[in-house]
Coordinates of C-alpha atoms in Angstrom, one line a residue:
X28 CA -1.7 18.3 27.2
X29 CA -1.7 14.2 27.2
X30 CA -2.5 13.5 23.5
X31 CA -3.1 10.2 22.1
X32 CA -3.0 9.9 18.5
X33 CA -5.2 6.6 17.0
X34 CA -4.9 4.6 14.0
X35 CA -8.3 2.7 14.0
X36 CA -8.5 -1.4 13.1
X37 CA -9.1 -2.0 9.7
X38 CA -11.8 -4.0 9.2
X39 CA -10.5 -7.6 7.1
X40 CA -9.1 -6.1 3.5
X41 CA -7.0 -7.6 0.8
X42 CA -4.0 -6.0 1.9
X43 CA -4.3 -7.0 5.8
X44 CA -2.2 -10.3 4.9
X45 CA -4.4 -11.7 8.0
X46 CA -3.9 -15.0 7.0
X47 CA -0.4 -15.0 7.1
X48 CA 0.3 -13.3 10.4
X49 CA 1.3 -16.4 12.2
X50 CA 3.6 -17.0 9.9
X51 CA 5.9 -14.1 9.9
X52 CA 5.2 -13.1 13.6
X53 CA 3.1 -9.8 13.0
X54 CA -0.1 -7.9 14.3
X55 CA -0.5 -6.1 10.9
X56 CA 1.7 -5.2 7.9
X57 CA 2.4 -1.9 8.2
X58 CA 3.1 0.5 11.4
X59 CA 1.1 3.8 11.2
X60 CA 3.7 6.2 9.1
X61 CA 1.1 9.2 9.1
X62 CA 1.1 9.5 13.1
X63 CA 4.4 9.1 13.6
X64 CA 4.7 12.3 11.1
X65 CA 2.0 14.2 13.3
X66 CA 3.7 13.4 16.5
X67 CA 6.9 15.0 15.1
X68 CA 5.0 18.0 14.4
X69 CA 3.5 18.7 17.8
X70 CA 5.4 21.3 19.3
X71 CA 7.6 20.5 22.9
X72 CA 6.1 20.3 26.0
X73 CA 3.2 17.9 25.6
X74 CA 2.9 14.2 26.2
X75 CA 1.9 11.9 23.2
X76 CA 0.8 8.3 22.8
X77 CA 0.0 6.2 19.7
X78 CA -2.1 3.9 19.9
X79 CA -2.7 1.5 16.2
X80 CA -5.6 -0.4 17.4
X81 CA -4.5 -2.9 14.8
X82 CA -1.9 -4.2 16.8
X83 CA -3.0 -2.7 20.5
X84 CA -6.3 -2.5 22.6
X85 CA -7.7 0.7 23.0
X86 CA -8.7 2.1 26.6
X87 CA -11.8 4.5 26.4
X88 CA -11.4 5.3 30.1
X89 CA -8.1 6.6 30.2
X90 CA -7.3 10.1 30.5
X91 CA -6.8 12.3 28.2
X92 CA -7.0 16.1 26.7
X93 CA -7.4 15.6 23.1
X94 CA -7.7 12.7 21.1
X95 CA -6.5 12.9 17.3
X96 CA -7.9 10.2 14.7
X97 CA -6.4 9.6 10.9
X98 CA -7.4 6.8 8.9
X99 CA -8.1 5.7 5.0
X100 CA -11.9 5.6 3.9
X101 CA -12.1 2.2 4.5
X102 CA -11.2 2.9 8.4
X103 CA -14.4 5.4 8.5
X104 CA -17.0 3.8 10.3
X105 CA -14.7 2.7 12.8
X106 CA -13.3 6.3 13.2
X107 CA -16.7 7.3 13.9
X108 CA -17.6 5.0 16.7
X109 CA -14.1 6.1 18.4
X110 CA -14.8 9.6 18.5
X111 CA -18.2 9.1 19.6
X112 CA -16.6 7.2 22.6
X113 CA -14.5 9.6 23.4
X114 CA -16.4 12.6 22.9
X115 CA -19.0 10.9 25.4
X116 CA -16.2 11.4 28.4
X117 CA -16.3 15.2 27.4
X118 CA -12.4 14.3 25.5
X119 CA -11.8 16.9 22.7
X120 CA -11.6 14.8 19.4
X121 CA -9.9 15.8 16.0
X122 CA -10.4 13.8 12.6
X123 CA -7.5 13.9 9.5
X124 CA -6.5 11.5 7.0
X125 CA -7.7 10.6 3.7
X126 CA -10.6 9.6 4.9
X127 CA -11.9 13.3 5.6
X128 CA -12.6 14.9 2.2
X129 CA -14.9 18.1 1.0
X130 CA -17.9 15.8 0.2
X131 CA -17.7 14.0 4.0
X132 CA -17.7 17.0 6.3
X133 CA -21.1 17.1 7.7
X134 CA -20.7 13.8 8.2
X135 CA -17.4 13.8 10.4
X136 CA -18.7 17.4 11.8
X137 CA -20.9 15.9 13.9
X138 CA -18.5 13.5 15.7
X139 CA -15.5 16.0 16.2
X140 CA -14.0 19.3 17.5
X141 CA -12.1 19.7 14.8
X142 CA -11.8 18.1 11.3
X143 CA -8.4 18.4 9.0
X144 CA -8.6 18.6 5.4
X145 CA -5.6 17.2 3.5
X146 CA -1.7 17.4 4.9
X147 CA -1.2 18.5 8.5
X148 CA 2.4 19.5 8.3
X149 CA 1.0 23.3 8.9
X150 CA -2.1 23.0 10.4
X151 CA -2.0 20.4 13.1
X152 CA 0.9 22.8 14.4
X153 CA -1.4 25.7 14.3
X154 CA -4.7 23.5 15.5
X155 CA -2.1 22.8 19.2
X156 CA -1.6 26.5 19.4
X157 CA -5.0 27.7 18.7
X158 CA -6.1 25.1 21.8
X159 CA -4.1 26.3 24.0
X160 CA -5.3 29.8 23.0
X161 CA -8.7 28.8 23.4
X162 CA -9.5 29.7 20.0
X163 CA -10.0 26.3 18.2
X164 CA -11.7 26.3 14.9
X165 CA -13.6 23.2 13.2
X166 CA -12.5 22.7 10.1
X167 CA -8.2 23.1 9.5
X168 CA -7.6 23.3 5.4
X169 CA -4.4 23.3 4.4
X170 CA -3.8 26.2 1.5
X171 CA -1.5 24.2 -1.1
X172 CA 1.5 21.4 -0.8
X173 CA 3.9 21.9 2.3
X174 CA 6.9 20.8 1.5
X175 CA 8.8 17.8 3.1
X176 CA 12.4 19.3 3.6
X177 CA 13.8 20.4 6.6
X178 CA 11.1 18.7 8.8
X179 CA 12.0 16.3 11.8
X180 CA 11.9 12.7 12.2
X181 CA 9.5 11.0 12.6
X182 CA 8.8 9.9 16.1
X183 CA 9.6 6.2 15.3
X184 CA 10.3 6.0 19.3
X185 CA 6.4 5.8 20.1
X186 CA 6.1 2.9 17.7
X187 CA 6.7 -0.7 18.3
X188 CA 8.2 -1.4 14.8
X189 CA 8.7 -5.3 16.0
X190 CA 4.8 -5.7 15.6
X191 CA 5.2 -5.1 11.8
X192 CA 5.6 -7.1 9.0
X193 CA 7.6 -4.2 7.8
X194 CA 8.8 -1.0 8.5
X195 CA 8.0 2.2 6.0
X196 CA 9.0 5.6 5.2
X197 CA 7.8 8.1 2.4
X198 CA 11.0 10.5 0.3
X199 CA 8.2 12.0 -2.0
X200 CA 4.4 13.1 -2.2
X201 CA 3.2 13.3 -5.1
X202 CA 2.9 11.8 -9.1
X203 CA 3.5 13.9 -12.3
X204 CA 1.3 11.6 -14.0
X205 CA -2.7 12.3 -14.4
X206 CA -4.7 9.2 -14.7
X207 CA -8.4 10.0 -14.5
X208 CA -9.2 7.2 -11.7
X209 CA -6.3 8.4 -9.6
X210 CA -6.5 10.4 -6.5
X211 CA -2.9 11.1 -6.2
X212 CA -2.3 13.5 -8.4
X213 CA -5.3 15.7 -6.4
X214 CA -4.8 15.2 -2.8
X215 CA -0.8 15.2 -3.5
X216 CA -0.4 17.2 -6.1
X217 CA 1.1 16.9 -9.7
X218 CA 4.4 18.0 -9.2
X219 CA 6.3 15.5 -6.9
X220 CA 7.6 17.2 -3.5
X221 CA 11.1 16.0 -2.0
X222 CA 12.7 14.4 1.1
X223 CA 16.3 15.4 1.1
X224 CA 18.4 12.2 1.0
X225 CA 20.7 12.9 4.1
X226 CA 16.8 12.5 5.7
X227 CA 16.0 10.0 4.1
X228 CA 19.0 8.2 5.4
X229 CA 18.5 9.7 8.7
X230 CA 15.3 7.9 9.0
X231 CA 16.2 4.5 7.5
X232 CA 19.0 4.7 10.3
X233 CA 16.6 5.5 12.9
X234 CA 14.0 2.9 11.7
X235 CA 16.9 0.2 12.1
X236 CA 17.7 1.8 15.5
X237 CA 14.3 0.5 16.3
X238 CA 15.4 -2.9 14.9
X239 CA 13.6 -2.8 11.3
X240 CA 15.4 -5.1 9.0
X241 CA 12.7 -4.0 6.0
X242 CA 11.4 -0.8 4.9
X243 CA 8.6 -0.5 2.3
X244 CA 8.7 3.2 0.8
X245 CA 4.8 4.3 0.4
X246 CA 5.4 7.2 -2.1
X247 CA 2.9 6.7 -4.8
X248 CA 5.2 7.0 -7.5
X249 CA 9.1 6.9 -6.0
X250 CA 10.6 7.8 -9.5
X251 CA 8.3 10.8 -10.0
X252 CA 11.2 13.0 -9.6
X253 CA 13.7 10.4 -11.3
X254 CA 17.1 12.6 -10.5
X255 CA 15.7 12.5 -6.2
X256 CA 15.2 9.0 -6.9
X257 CA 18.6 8.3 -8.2
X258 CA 20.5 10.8 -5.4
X259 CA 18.4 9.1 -2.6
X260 CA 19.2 5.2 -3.6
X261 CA 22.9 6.4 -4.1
X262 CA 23.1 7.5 -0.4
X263 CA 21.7 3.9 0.5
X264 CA 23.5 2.0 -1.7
X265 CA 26.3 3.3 0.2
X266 CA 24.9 2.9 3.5
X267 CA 23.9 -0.7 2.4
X268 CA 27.7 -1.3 1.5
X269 CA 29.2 0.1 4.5
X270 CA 26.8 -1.3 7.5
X271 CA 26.4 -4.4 9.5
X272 CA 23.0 -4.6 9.0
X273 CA 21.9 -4.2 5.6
X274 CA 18.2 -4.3 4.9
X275 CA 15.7 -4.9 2.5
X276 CA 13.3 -2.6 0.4
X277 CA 10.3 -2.3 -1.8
X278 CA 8.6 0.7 -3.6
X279 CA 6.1 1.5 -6.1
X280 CA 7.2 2.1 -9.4
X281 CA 5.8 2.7 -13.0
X282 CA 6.0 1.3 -16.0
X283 CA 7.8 4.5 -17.3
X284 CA 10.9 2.8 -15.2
X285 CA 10.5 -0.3 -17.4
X286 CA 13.8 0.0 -19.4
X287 CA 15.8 2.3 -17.1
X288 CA 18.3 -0.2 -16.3
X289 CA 21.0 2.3 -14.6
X290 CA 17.7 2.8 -11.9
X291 CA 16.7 -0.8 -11.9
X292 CA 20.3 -1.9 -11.6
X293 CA 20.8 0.4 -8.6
X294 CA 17.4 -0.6 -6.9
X295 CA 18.6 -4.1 -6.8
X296 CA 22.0 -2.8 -5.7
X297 CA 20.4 -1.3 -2.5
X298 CA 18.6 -4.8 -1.5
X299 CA 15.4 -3.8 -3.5
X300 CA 13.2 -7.3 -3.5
X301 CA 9.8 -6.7 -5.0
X302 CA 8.1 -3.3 -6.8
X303 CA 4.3 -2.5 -7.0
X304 CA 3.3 -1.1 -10.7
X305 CA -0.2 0.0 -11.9
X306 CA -0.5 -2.0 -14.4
X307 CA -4.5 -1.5 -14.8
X308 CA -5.2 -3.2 -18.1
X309 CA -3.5 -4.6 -21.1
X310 CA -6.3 -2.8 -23.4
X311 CA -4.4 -0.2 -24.7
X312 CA -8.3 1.9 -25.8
X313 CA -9.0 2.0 -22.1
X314 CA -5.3 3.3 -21.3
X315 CA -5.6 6.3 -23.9
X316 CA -8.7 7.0 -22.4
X317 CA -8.0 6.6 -18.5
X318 CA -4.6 8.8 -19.2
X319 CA -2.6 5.8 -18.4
X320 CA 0.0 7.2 -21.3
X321 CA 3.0 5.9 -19.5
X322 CA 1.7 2.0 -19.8
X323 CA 1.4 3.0 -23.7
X324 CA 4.7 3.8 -25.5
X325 CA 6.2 0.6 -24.5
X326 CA 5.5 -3.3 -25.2
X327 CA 3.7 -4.0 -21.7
X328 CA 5.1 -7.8 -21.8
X329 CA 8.7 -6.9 -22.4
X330 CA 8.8 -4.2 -19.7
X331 CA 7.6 -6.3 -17.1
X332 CA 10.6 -9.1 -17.8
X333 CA 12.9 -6.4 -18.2
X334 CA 12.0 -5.3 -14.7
X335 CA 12.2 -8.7 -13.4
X336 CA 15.3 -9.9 -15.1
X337 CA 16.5 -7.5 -12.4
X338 CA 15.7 -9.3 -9.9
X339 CA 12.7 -7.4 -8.7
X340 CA 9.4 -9.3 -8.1
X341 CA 6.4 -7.2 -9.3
X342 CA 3.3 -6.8 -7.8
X343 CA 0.8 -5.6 -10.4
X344 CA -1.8 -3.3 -9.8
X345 CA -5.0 -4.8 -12.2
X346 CA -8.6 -2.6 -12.7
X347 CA -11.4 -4.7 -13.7
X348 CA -14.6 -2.7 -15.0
X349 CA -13.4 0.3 -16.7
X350 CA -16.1 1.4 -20.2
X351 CA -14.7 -1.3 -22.4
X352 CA -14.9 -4.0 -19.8
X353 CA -16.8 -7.6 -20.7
X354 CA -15.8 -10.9 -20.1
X355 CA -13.5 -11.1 -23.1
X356 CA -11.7 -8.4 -22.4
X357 CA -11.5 -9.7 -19.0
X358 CA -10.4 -13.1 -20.1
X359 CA -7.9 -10.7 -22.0
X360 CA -6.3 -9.6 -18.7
X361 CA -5.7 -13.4 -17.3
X362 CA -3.7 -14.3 -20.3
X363 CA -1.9 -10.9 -20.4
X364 CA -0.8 -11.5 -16.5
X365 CA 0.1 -15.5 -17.2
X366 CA 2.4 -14.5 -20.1
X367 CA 3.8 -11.3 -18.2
X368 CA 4.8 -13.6 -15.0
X369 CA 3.3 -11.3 -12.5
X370 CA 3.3 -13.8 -9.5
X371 CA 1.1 -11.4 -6.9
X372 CA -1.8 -9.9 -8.6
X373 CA -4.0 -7.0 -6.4
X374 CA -7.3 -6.4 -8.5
X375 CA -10.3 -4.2 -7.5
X376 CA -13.6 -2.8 -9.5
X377 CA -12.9 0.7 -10.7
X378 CA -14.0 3.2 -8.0
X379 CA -15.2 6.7 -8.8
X380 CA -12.9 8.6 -5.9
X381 CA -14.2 11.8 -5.0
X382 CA -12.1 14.5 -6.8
X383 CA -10.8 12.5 -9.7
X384 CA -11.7 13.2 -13.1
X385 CA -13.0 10.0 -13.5
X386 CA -15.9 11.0 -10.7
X387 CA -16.9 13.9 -12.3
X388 CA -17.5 12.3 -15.9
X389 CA -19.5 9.7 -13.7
X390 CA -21.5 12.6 -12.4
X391 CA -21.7 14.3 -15.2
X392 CA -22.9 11.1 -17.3
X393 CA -25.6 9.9 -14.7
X394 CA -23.6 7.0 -13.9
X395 CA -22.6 6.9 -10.7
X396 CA -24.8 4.4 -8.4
X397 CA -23.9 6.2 -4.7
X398 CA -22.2 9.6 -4.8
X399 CA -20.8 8.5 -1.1
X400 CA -20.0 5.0 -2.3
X401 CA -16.8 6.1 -3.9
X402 CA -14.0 6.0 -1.3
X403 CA -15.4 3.6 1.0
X404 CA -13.8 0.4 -0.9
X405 CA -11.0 -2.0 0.2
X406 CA -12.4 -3.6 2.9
X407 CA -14.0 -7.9 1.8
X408 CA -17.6 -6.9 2.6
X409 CA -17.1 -4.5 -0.5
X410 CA -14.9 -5.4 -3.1
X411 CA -17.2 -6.8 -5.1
X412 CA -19.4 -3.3 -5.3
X413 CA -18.8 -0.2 -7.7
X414 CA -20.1 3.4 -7.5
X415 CA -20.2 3.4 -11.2
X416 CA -22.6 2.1 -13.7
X417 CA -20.7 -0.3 -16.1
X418 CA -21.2 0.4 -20.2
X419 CA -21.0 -3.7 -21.4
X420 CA -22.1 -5.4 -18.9
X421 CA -24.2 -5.7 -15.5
X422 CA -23.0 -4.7 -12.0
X423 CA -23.5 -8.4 -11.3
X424 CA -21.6 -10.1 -14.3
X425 CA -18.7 -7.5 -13.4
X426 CA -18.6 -9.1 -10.0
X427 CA -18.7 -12.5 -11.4
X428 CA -16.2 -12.0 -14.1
X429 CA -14.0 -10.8 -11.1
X430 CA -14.3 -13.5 -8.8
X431 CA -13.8 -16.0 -12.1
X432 CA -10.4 -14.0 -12.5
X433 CA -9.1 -14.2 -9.6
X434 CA -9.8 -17.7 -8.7
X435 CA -8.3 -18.1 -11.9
X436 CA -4.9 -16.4 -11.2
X437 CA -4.7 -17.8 -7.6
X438 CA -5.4 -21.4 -8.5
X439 CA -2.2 -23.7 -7.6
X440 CA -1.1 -24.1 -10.6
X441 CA -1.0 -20.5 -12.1
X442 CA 0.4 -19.3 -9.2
X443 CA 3.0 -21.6 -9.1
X444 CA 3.6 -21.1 -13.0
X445 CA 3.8 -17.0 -12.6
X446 CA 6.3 -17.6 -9.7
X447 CA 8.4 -19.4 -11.4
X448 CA 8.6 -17.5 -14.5
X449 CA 9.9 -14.8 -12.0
X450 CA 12.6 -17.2 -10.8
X451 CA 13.9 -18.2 -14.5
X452 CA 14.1 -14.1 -15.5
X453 CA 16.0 -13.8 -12.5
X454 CA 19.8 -13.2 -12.9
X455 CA 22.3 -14.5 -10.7
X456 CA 23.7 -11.5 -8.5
X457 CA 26.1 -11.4 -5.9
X458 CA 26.3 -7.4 -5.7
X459 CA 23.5 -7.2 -4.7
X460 CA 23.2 -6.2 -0.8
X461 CA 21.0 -8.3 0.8
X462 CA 20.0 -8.7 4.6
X463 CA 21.6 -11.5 6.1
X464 CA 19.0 -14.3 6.8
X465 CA 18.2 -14.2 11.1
X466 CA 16.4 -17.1 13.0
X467 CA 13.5 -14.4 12.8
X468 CA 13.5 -14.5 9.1
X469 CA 13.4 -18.2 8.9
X470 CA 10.8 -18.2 11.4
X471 CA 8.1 -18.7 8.3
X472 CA 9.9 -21.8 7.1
X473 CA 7.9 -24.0 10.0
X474 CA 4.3 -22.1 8.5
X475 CA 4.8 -22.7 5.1
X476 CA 5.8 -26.5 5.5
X477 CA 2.4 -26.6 7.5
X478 CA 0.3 -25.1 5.1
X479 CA 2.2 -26.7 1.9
X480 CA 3.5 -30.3 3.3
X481 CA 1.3 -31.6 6.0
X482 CA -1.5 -31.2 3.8
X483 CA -4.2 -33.8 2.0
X484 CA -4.5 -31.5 -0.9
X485 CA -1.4 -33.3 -3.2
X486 CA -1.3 -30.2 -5.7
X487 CA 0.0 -28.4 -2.5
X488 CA 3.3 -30.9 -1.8
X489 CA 3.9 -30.9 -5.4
X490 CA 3.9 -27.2 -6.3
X491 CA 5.8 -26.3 -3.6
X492 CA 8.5 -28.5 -4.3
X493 CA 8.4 -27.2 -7.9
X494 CA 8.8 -23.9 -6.8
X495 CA 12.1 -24.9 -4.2
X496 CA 13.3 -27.1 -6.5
X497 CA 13.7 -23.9 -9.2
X498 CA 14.9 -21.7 -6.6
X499 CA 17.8 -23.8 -5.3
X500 CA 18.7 -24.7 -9.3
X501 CA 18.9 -20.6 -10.1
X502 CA 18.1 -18.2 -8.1
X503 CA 18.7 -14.8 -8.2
X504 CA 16.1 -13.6 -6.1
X505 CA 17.2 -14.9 -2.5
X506 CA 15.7 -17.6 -0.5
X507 CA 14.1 -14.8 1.6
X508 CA 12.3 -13.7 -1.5
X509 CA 10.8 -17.0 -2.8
X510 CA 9.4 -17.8 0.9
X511 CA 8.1 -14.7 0.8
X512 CA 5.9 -15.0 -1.9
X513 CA 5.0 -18.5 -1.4
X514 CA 3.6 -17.4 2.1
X515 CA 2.0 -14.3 0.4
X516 CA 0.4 -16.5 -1.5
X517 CA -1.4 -18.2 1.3
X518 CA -3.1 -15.1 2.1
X519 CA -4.1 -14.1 -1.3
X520 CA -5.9 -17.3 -2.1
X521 CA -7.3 -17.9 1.4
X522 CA -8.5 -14.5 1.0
X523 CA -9.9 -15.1 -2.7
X524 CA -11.5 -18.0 -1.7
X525 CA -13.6 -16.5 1.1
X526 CA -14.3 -13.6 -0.9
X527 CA -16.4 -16.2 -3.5
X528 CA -17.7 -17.5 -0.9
X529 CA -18.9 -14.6 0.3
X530 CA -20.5 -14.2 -3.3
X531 CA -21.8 -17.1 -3.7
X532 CA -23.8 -16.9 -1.0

């Protein structure tokens, strides 16, 4: 069979670094990990295609046998309109992904052959032989967690990993932890499932085969299994010491990591530059009650500089709108994340996901506002909207509080201050094994002098000399690193700025 495999656009989202693409040379941040996986897993004999419509055009009249669609909930509606296309030319069409949960399949029933419910590492294997059986079924469930070792590589080959901001790879599924907003834990599973290192390595050689210089690592919690963690960063410290071509990395942590400074130290061994932690909220009520236990044993402040005096740049994870929620405990949060030094701040409204705990006490309390609402966030035409009825305040003053927030953190001046905080905790390192700077990589020197030296705006020029002038007198980070986040910052406020726009009006 000719199958094509399709990762639909994503419509303009907080994490789509639009704004920024110029910059760095990129159609979109990420490559599509998930297809790569499902191409592996189609058995011999067939001839695939993947198409990310992100950074390709899709062709409706081409030919093909069957057509498989994943994507995220905020992907749906597209999703939909591409398998109606397809189906139109009489093309069989199968849905998977996140975005295809209990509560949504009458929905995607009635624009597909087949619909896949949770991990296809069994079932899409299966769904291929049934077809050529002519015995397809609709709906595909997989019955528990497969697990991820032995499996073969991904088929990085049908990927052009050049159109990426970054590569990325996954050595786990799964989080041990139980917070009551989190999906994880249900569509993963509570005890983490393991990538054995040697294939982990395998694919971080293969991935640079394809000329990735940077890997992001997408398992939701990359320490759940801390012994994995340690065995699979001492294969590529090693690799890192002995290769050419050393690259650079970044992974989601936990606060639970805070003061594990054999991990940390190794992480920025390996050419680790920045971490994402869920940091949710400094109110430590709301953590007890969300389940958030791992953000409570330890002083939240410390832990974060601890992190960073590692030479790791955090990306915190905030939650605005949770039961205790007003505008002082908002306010709360800004002056928590200024005195942390978190430079890059990703805050949303708390979202009642489908199959968390946290949707059920909604349903069970009469509180949520659109039982389908739930998963369809991310995208800017809805970030300022909630499926659940806030306790202290309106749905509206939530939204304002937000926007006040963020155009509060992303102002020139607290940005600037945040990032250099994280220059100053910084430790000089020379062990660490960083990717040697390329023409490529200093490509986004010429868009940042645009956007922060042939400017009007005089906060602009002054801030970003601020933030060189700290980074040549110490810097432990790497050049790289601080460009980085001064061009990530372009997008974030760019973004924040149309986003109250969009509010205002």
């Amino acid at each position: 069979m000719r199958i094509l495999l399709v990762n639909p656009r994503f419509p303009p989202s907080l994490w789509d670094f639009s704004h920024i693409r110029h910059i760095n040379g990129s159609n979109f941040p990420f490559p599509p990990l998930g297809l790569a996986v499902l191409a592996s897993l189609t058995p011999p004999g067939h001839e695939i295609t993947i198409l990310d419509e992100n950074a390709q055009s899709l062709d409706f009249t081409a030919n093909y046998d069957l057509v498989g669609i994943t994507g995220y909930d905020v992907q749906k509606e597209r999703a939909l309109e591409i398998a109606r296309s397809f189906r139109k030319t009489g093309v069989t069409v199968a849905l998977g992904g996140p975005m295809v949960h209990e509560t949504a399949l009458d929905e995607f029933g009635k624009e597909a052959d087949a619909l896949f419910v949770g991990e296809a590492e069994e079932t899409w294997p299966q769904y291929i032989a049934d077809l050529l059986d002519n015995s397809p079924k609709g709906v595909y469930r997989q019955d528990g967690f497969p697990q991820l070792s032995p499996a073969p590589l991904p088929r990085f080959d049908l990927l052009n990993i050049s159109s990426y901001a970054t590569a990325i790879m996954e050595t786990s599924r799964g989080c041990p932890f139980t917070c009551e907003f989190c999906e994880v834990p249900v569509r993963m599973g509570d005890t983490p499932r393991l990538k054995d290192p040697m294939q982990v390595l395998n694919e971080i050689e293969l991935l640079a085969s394809r000329g990735a210089d940077s890997v992001f690592i997408i398992d939701d919690n990359f320490t759940g299994n801390r012994k994995h963690a340690m065995a699979v960063l001492s294969a590529v410290e090693r690799r890192q010491r002995e290769s050419d071509k050393p690259m650079s990395f970044s992974c989601q942590l936990t606060l639970a990591n805070a003061f594990d400074d054999e991990l940390l130290s190794l992480l920025r061994r390996c050419g680790f530059r920045w971490v994402f932690i869920g940091l949710e909220t400094s109110d430590k009520e709301t953590l007890e009650k969300m389940g958030k236990r791992q953000n409570l044993s330890r002083d939240v402040i410390k832990a974060v500089r601890n992190i960073q005096s590692h030479n790791l740049v955090i990306w915190g994870g905030i939650i605005v709108g949770f039961d205790g929620d007003d505008e002082e405990t908002i306010e709360r949060q800004r002056r928590f994340v200024e005195e942390a030094g978190v430079p890059v701040v990703m805050a949303s409204l708390l979202q009642a996901l489908p199959g968390t705990k946290l949707y059920e006490r909604m349903k069970n309390e009469g509180r949520l506002t659109d039982a389908n609402l739930g998963g369809v966030r991310g995208d800017k035409s809805s970030m300022l909207q909630t499926n659940i009825k806030p306790l202290k305040i309106s749905a509206q003053e939530l939204a304002d509080q937000y926007i006040r927030l963020m155009d509060n953190l992303y102002s020139f001046p607290n940005y600037a201050g945040r990032l250099l905080k994280t220059i100053r905790q910084a430790r000089e390192d020379k062990q660490a094994h960083r990717s040697k700077p390329s023409l490529a990589s200093l490509r986004p020197l010429l868009g940042l002098a645009s956007y922060y030296y042939l400017t009007t705006d005089p906060r602009r020029v002054f801030y970003f000399f601020r933030v060189l002038w700290a980074a040549m007198r110490r810097n432990g980070l790497g050049a790289e690193t601080v460009f980085m986040h001064l061009a990530v910052y372009i997008h974030l406020r760019k973004f924040h700025e149309e986003l109250s726009l969009q509010h205002r009006t």
